[in-house]
Coordinates of C-alpha atoms in Angstrom, one line a residue:
X15 CA -50.0 -7.2 22.1
X16 CA -47.6 -10.0 21.1
X17 CA -45.9 -7.7 18.7
X18 CA -45.2 -4.8 22.1
X19 CA -43.9 -8.1 23.8
X20 CA -41.7 -8.7 21.0
X21 CA -40.2 -5.8 20.4
X22 CA -39.6 -4.9 23.9
X23 CA -37.9 -8.4 24.2
X24 CA -35.4 -7.6 21.1
X25 CA -34.8 -4.3 22.9
X26 CA -34.4 -5.8 26.8
X27 CA -31.5 -8.6 24.5
X28 CA -30.3 -5.6 22.5
X29 CA -29.4 -3.3 25.7
X30 CA -28.1 -6.4 27.7
X31 CA -25.7 -7.4 25.1
X32 CA -24.2 -3.3 25.2
X33 CA -24.2 -4.0 28.8
X34 CA -22.0 -6.8 28.8
X35 CA -20.1 -5.4 26.1
X36 CA -19.3 -2.1 28.5
X37 CA -18.9 -4.3 31.7
X38 CA -17.7 -7.8 30.8
X39 CA -13.9 -6.4 30.5
X40 CA -10.9 -9.2 29.6
X41 CA -9.0 -9.3 32.7
X42 CA -5.8 -10.8 31.5
X43 CA -2.9 -8.6 30.9
X44 CA -1.4 -8.6 27.5
X45 CA 0.9 -7.4 26.7
X46 CA 2.8 -7.1 29.6
X47 CA 6.2 -5.1 29.7
X48 CA 8.1 -6.4 32.5
X49 CA 11.0 -4.7 34.7
X50 CA 13.4 -6.3 33.6
X51 CA 13.0 -5.5 29.5
X52 CA 10.6 -8.9 28.7
X53 CA 7.5 -8.9 28.0
X54 CA 5.0 -11.9 28.8
X55 CA 1.7 -12.4 26.1
X56 CA -1.1 -13.9 27.5
X57 CA -4.0 -15.3 25.8
X58 CA -7.5 -17.5 27.0
X59 CA -8.0 -19.5 24.2
X60 CA -9.1 -23.3 27.1
X61 CA -10.3 -25.3 23.5
X62 CA -6.8 -24.4 21.0
X63 CA -4.9 -27.1 20.1
X64 CA -1.8 -24.9 19.4
X65 CA -1.4 -21.2 19.8
X66 CA 1.8 -19.4 19.0
X67 CA 2.8 -15.7 18.7
X68 CA 4.9 -14.1 16.0
X69 CA 6.3 -10.6 15.5
X70 CA 9.2 -8.4 14.6
X71 CA 9.8 -8.8 18.7
X72 CA 11.1 -12.5 17.8
X73 CA 15.1 -13.0 17.1
X74 CA 15.8 -12.7 13.5
X75 CA 14.8 -15.6 11.5
X76 CA 11.9 -17.0 14.4
X77 CA 8.7 -17.1 12.4
X78 CA 6.7 -17.8 15.7
X79 CA 7.5 -18.5 19.1
X80 CA 5.2 -21.3 20.5
X81 CA 3.0 -20.3 23.8
X82 CA 2.7 -22.9 26.9
X83 CA -0.9 -23.2 28.5
X84 CA -2.0 -24.3 31.9
X85 CA -6.0 -23.6 32.7
X86 CA -6.6 -22.4 29.1
X87 CA -4.3 -19.2 29.6
X88 CA -1.6 -19.8 27.3
X89 CA 1.4 -17.6 28.0
X90 CA 4.7 -16.5 26.5
X91 CA 7.8 -14.3 27.8
X92 CA 10.1 -13.1 25.2
X93 CA 13.8 -12.1 26.0
X94 CA 14.5 -8.8 27.0
X95 CA 14.0 -6.3 24.7
X96 CA 15.7 -3.4 23.4
X97 CA 13.8 -0.1 23.7
X98 CA 11.6 0.1 20.5
X99 CA 8.0 0.0 19.2
X100 CA 7.0 -3.5 18.4
X101 CA 3.8 -5.5 16.6
X102 CA 2.7 -8.7 16.9
X103 CA -0.5 -11.4 16.3
X104 CA -1.4 -14.5 17.5
X105 CA -1.6 -17.6 15.9
X106 CA -4.4 -20.0 17.3
X107 CA -4.5 -23.8 15.4
X108 CA -2.6 -22.3 12.5
X109 CA -4.9 -18.9 11.9
X110 CA -4.0 -15.8 13.0
X111 CA -5.6 -13.5 15.3
X112 CA -5.4 -10.1 17.0
X113 CA -4.6 -10.1 20.9
X114 CA -8.2 -9.0 22.5
X115 CA -6.5 -8.0 25.6
X116 CA -4.7 -5.1 23.3
X117 CA -6.6 -2.5 22.2
X118 CA -3.7 -0.6 20.9
X119 CA -3.3 -1.7 17.2
X120 CA -2.4 -0.4 13.5
X121 CA -3.5 -1.1 9.9
X122 CA -0.4 -1.8 7.3
X123 CA -2.4 -2.0 4.2
X124 CA -5.0 -4.5 4.3
X125 CA -4.1 -6.2 7.5
X126 CA -3.7 -5.3 11.4
X127 CA -1.0 -5.8 14.1
X128 CA -1.0 -5.5 17.5
X129 CA 1.4 -3.1 19.0
X130 CA 3.7 -2.3 22.0
X131 CA 6.5 -0.2 23.2
X132 CA 9.5 -0.9 25.3
X133 CA 11.8 2.1 27.1
X134 CA 14.3 1.8 29.4
X135 CA 14.9 5.4 29.8
X136 CA 13.8 8.7 28.5
X137 CA 15.1 9.5 25.5
X138 CA 15.6 6.3 23.9
X139 CA 13.7 5.1 20.9
X140 CA 10.7 3.2 22.8
X141 CA 10.5 7.2 24.8
X142 CA 10.7 8.9 21.6
X143 CA 7.7 6.9 20.3
X144 CA 5.9 7.1 23.0
X145 CA 2.8 9.4 24.5
X146 CA 4.9 11.6 27.0
X147 CA 4.1 14.3 29.6
X148 CA 5.3 17.2 27.1
X149 CA 3.4 20.1 25.3
X150 CA 1.6 18.1 22.1
X151 CA 0.8 19.4 18.8
X152 CA -2.8 18.7 17.3
X153 CA -3.4 16.4 14.5
X154 CA -5.8 16.8 11.8
X155 CA -7.2 15.3 9.3
X156 CA -7.7 18.4 6.3
X157 CA -9.7 18.1 3.5
X158 CA -8.3 20.1 0.5
X159 CA -9.0 20.8 -3.4
X160 CA -6.5 19.7 -5.5
X161 CA -6.9 21.4 -9.2
X162 CA -4.5 19.0 -11.0
X163 CA -6.2 16.1 -9.8
X164 CA -9.9 17.5 -10.6
X165 CA -10.4 16.3 -7.0
X166 CA -10.9 17.1 -3.1
X167 CA -8.4 15.4 -1.2
X168 CA -7.6 14.5 2.1
X169 CA -3.9 14.8 4.1
X170 CA -3.3 14.6 7.6
X171 CA -1.7 17.8 9.3
X172 CA 0.2 18.7 12.4
X173 CA 0.6 22.1 14.4
X174 CA 3.2 22.1 16.9
X175 CA 2.2 23.0 20.6
X176 CA 1.8 26.9 20.7
X177 CA 0.6 27.2 16.9
X178 CA -2.4 28.9 18.1
X179 CA -0.5 31.5 20.0
X180 CA 0.9 32.7 16.9
X181 CA 3.6 32.9 14.8
X182 CA 4.8 31.3 11.7
X183 CA 6.3 28.2 11.3
X184 CA 8.4 25.9 8.2
X185 CA 7.0 22.8 6.8
X186 CA 7.4 19.4 6.5
X187 CA 6.2 17.5 4.2
X188 CA 6.0 13.7 4.8
X189 CA 5.6 11.0 2.9
X190 CA 4.6 7.4 3.1
X191 CA 5.0 4.6 1.0
X192 CA 3.3 2.5 -1.3
X193 CA -0.4 0.8 0.1
X194 CA -0.2 3.3 2.5
X195 CA -2.3 6.6 2.8
X196 CA -2.3 9.7 5.0
X197 CA -3.0 7.6 8.1
X198 CA 0.3 5.6 8.0
X199 CA 3.0 8.3 9.5
X200 CA 1.0 8.7 12.5
X201 CA -0.2 5.3 13.0
X202 CA 2.5 2.9 12.0
X203 CA 5.4 6.1 12.2
X204 CA 4.3 7.5 15.1
X205 CA 5.2 10.8 13.7
X206 CA 3.3 13.3 15.9
X207 CA 5.0 11.7 18.7
X208 CA 8.1 11.9 17.5
X209 CA 7.6 15.4 16.6
X210 CA 6.4 16.2 20.0
X211 CA 9.2 14.8 22.2
X212 CA 11.8 16.4 20.1
X213 CA 10.7 19.4 20.3
X214 CA 10.3 19.0 23.9
X215 CA 14.1 18.3 24.0
X216 CA 14.9 21.1 22.2
X217 CA 16.3 19.1 19.3
X218 CA 14.4 20.1 16.2
X219 CA 12.6 23.6 15.6
X220 CA 8.7 23.6 15.9
X221 CA 7.3 22.9 12.5
X222 CA 4.3 22.0 10.5
X223 CA 4.4 18.8 9.5
X224 CA 2.0 17.8 6.1
X225 CA 1.4 14.1 5.9
X226 CA -0.7 13.9 2.1
X227 CA -2.2 10.7 0.6
X228 CA 0.4 9.7 -2.1
X229 CA -2.0 7.8 -4.6
X230 CA -3.3 10.2 -7.4
X231 CA -5.5 7.2 -8.1
X232 CA -7.1 7.9 -4.2
X233 CA -8.6 11.2 -2.5
X234 CA -8.3 9.6 1.0
X235 CA -7.6 6.6 3.1
X236 CA -10.2 3.3 2.5
X237 CA -13.1 4.6 3.9
X238 CA -12.9 7.7 3.4
X239 CA -13.3 8.7 0.3
X240 CA -16.0 6.7 -2.8
X241 CA -13.9 6.2 -5.7
X242 CA -15.8 7.7 -8.8
X243 CA -15.8 4.6 -11.0
X244 CA -17.7 2.4 -8.6
X245 CA -21.2 2.0 -7.7
X246 CA -22.9 4.0 -4.5
X247 CA -23.7 2.2 -1.8
X248 CA -20.7 0.3 0.0
X249 CA -18.5 1.4 -2.6
X250 CA -16.0 3.5 -0.2
X251 CA -15.5 0.1 1.5
X252 CA -13.0 -1.5 -0.6
X253 CA -10.4 -3.9 0.4
X254 CA -7.1 -2.0 0.2
X255 CA -4.3 -3.3 -2.2
X256 CA -0.6 -2.3 -2.1
X257 CA -1.6 -0.5 -5.6
X258 CA -4.4 1.7 -3.4
X259 CA -7.7 2.1 -5.4
X260 CA -7.0 -0.3 -8.6
X261 CA -9.8 1.0 -10.6
X262 CA -9.3 4.4 -9.8
X263 CA -7.2 6.2 -12.9
X264 CA -5.6 9.5 -12.1
X265 CA -5.1 12.6 -14.8
X266 CA -1.8 13.6 -13.5
X267 CA 0.9 12.3 -11.0
X268 CA 1.5 12.7 -7.3
X269 CA 4.2 14.7 -8.1
X270 CA 2.8 17.4 -10.6
X271 CA 0.1 18.0 -8.4
X272 CA 2.1 18.3 -5.2
X273 CA 1.8 22.7 -5.4
X274 CA -1.7 22.2 -5.1
X275 CA -0.5 20.3 -1.5
X276 CA 1.5 23.1 -1.0
X277 CA -0.4 26.3 -2.2
X278 CA -3.1 25.1 0.2
X279 CA -1.1 25.1 2.8
X280 CA 1.0 28.4 2.5
X281 CA -2.8 29.9 2.1
X282 CA -4.5 28.0 5.1
X283 CA -1.7 28.1 8.1
X284 CA 1.0 30.6 9.0
X285 CA 4.0 28.6 7.6
X286 CA 7.1 30.5 6.4
X287 CA 6.2 30.3 2.6
X288 CA 9.8 29.8 1.1
X289 CA 12.4 27.3 0.1
X290 CA 14.7 28.1 2.8
X291 CA 11.4 27.2 5.3
X292 CA 10.3 24.2 3.3
X293 CA 11.5 20.1 3.6
X294 CA 10.4 17.0 1.7
X295 CA 10.8 13.4 2.2
X296 CA 9.5 9.8 2.2
X297 CA 9.7 6.5 2.5
X298 CA 9.9 4.1 -0.7
X299 CA 7.2 5.1 -2.6
X300 CA 7.3 8.4 -1.2
X301 CA 10.9 8.6 -1.4
X302 CA 10.6 8.5 -4.7
X303 CA 7.8 11.1 -4.5
X304 CA 10.3 13.6 -2.9
X305 CA 13.1 12.5 -5.7
X306 CA 11.1 13.3 -8.5
X307 CA 8.8 16.5 -6.7
X308 CA 12.4 18.2 -5.5
X309 CA 13.5 17.3 -9.1
X310 CA 10.3 19.1 -11.1
X311 CA 10.5 22.2 -8.6
X312 CA 14.0 23.1 -7.7
X313 CA 12.9 26.2 -6.1
X314 CA 10.4 24.7 -3.9
X315 CA 12.1 22.2 -0.9
X316 CA 15.8 23.3 0.8
X317 CA 15.8 19.9 2.6
X318 CA 14.9 16.9 0.8
X319 CA 15.4 13.5 2.5
X320 CA 15.0 10.0 0.8
X321 CA 14.3 6.9 2.7
X322 CA 14.7 3.4 1.3
X323 CA 13.6 5.3 -2.0
X324 CA 12.3 3.4 -4.7
X325 CA 14.1 5.1 -7.4
X326 CA 15.7 3.1 -10.5
X327 CA 19.0 4.4 -11.8
X328 CA 20.7 1.3 -13.2
X329 CA 24.5 1.5 -12.6
X330 CA 26.4 4.6 -14.7
X331 CA 24.8 3.9 -18.0
X332 CA 23.1 6.6 -19.2
X333 CA 20.3 5.5 -21.6
X334 CA 18.7 4.6 -18.4
X335 CA 18.7 8.5 -17.4
X336 CA 17.0 10.2 -19.6
X337 CA 18.2 13.7 -20.8
X338 CA 15.2 15.5 -19.1
X339 CA 15.7 13.9 -15.6
X340 CA 19.7 14.2 -16.3
X341 CA 19.0 18.2 -16.9
X342 CA 16.5 18.8 -13.6
X343 CA 19.1 16.8 -11.5
X344 CA 21.6 19.3 -12.5
X345 CA 19.2 22.0 -12.4
X346 CA 18.4 20.9 -8.5
X347 CA 22.0 20.6 -6.9
X348 CA 23.5 23.8 -8.7
X349 CA 20.4 25.3 -6.4
X350 CA 22.5 23.8 -3.5
X351 CA 19.7 22.6 -1.4
X352 CA 21.0 22.7 1.8
X353 CA 20.6 19.1 2.7
X354 CA 20.1 16.2 0.2
X355 CA 19.5 12.8 3.0
X356 CA 19.8 9.2 1.5
X357 CA 19.4 6.7 3.9
X358 CA 18.8 3.2 3.6
X359 CA 18.9 -0.5 5.6
X360 CA 21.9 -3.0 4.3
X361 CA 19.3 -5.6 4.0
X362 CA 16.5 -3.5 2.2
X363 CA 16.0 -5.0 -1.3
X364 CA 16.2 -1.2 -2.8
X365 CA 20.0 -1.5 -1.4
X366 CA 21.2 -2.1 -5.1
X367 CA 19.2 0.9 -6.7
X368 CA 20.1 3.2 -4.1
X369 CA 23.8 2.3 -4.4
X370 CA 23.6 2.8 -8.4
X371 CA 22.1 5.9 -7.5
X372 CA 25.0 7.4 -4.8
X373 CA 27.3 6.3 -7.6
X374 CA 24.9 8.4 -10.0
X375 CA 25.6 11.1 -7.9
X376 CA 28.9 10.9 -6.9
X377 CA 29.9 10.6 -10.8
X378 CA 28.6 13.8 -11.5
X379 CA 30.2 15.7 -8.0
X380 CA 26.9 16.0 -6.8
X381 CA 26.7 16.8 -2.6
X382 CA 24.2 14.6 -0.6
X383 CA 24.9 12.7 2.9
X384 CA 24.4 9.3 3.6
X385 CA 23.1 7.1 6.2
X386 CA 22.7 3.2 6.3
X387 CA 21.4 1.1 9.2
X388 CA 21.0 -2.3 9.6
X389 CA 17.5 -3.9 9.1
X390 CA 15.3 -3.6 5.7
X391 CA 12.4 -2.2 4.1
X392 CA 10.8 -1.8 7.7
X393 CA 9.1 0.9 9.6
X394 CA 11.8 0.2 12.4
X395 CA 14.2 2.0 10.0
X396 CA 11.9 4.7 8.7
X397 CA 11.0 6.3 12.3
X398 CA 15.0 6.5 12.9
X399 CA 15.1 8.3 9.6
X400 CA 12.2 10.8 10.6
X401 CA 14.1 11.1 13.6
X402 CA 17.4 12.1 12.4
X403 CA 16.2 13.6 9.7
X404 CA 14.4 16.3 11.4
X405 CA 17.0 17.4 13.5
X406 CA 18.4 18.6 10.7
X407 CA 16.1 20.9 9.3
X408 CA 15.6 24.6 9.5

């Protein structure tokens, strides 16, 4: 009998805790985007000694802003912010923490940050990255076989509004950077919202967007696959790193295996399966994969976009460019892609490498377009590049 009463007590305490989680709702609003474009952050921390807010909304060179306390609630109001998607965290007594009042957050490699959007008018960057009252495409997580990598892998795939009504569509292959995975472009990059809104505005053609996992040593995002080199159990719950899953060794490169992705998409989706209707682009490591894949398969893509590309061409010293790569690039440009597009920020640590690569292209007379923006190696730039590149396609 005592055992029954004990079990009942445990059950009741569990139910009580669950109900508390449902009904004990945090009633602070944070962040609050004000009518004048400023943003107010709030945190209830009555025992804290110091509270700061850090984030990319702060003026350049400002690492953190001190918050003021009144009756246990710490508050900070920013200056007026331009339309954009911003990220932030709190720092309480020197330790970083997420905002418990904000359920909107993104993972970047192994860390999380809260996000918020500021928009002033329809069509600005904040509006473009937001979910608006427009027709929406569908986003799916798709497993596909990769014979080249000898594994089954996962990608994220966007089909545009109206896809279910028939017809065939061009395809954009959109690649993430180092430390990212097939989730990066839909979370940090807001790719689905960008394409939805651009389609609604009539600025891009409806298209399929394929966002594969560019780590040849990973089948999927952390927690979504089991590395074969580890013991069973919690093997899928490894800590992500800049080099993805370091213990796994691929049997081929991402670019060598890329045709597996294209073949699967063309076979299973209603694509316009030809070079004229294919584009590839990516950021940083994904820019390198776009560079390498397009030159390896010059008849596959008609539009090539390199965002903050991690390509190493040191000056015009030909010893740094192998004869094989030179021939591949020559063949690619002889086939006259419709668009070879390079974009980078002035403060990007890869700016010098991109400058050298452009000098090489100039020395050969190869045609390309170049876009230069403020800022560095950041998602704020890469969202802009996707927006501009997508409007040049098909």
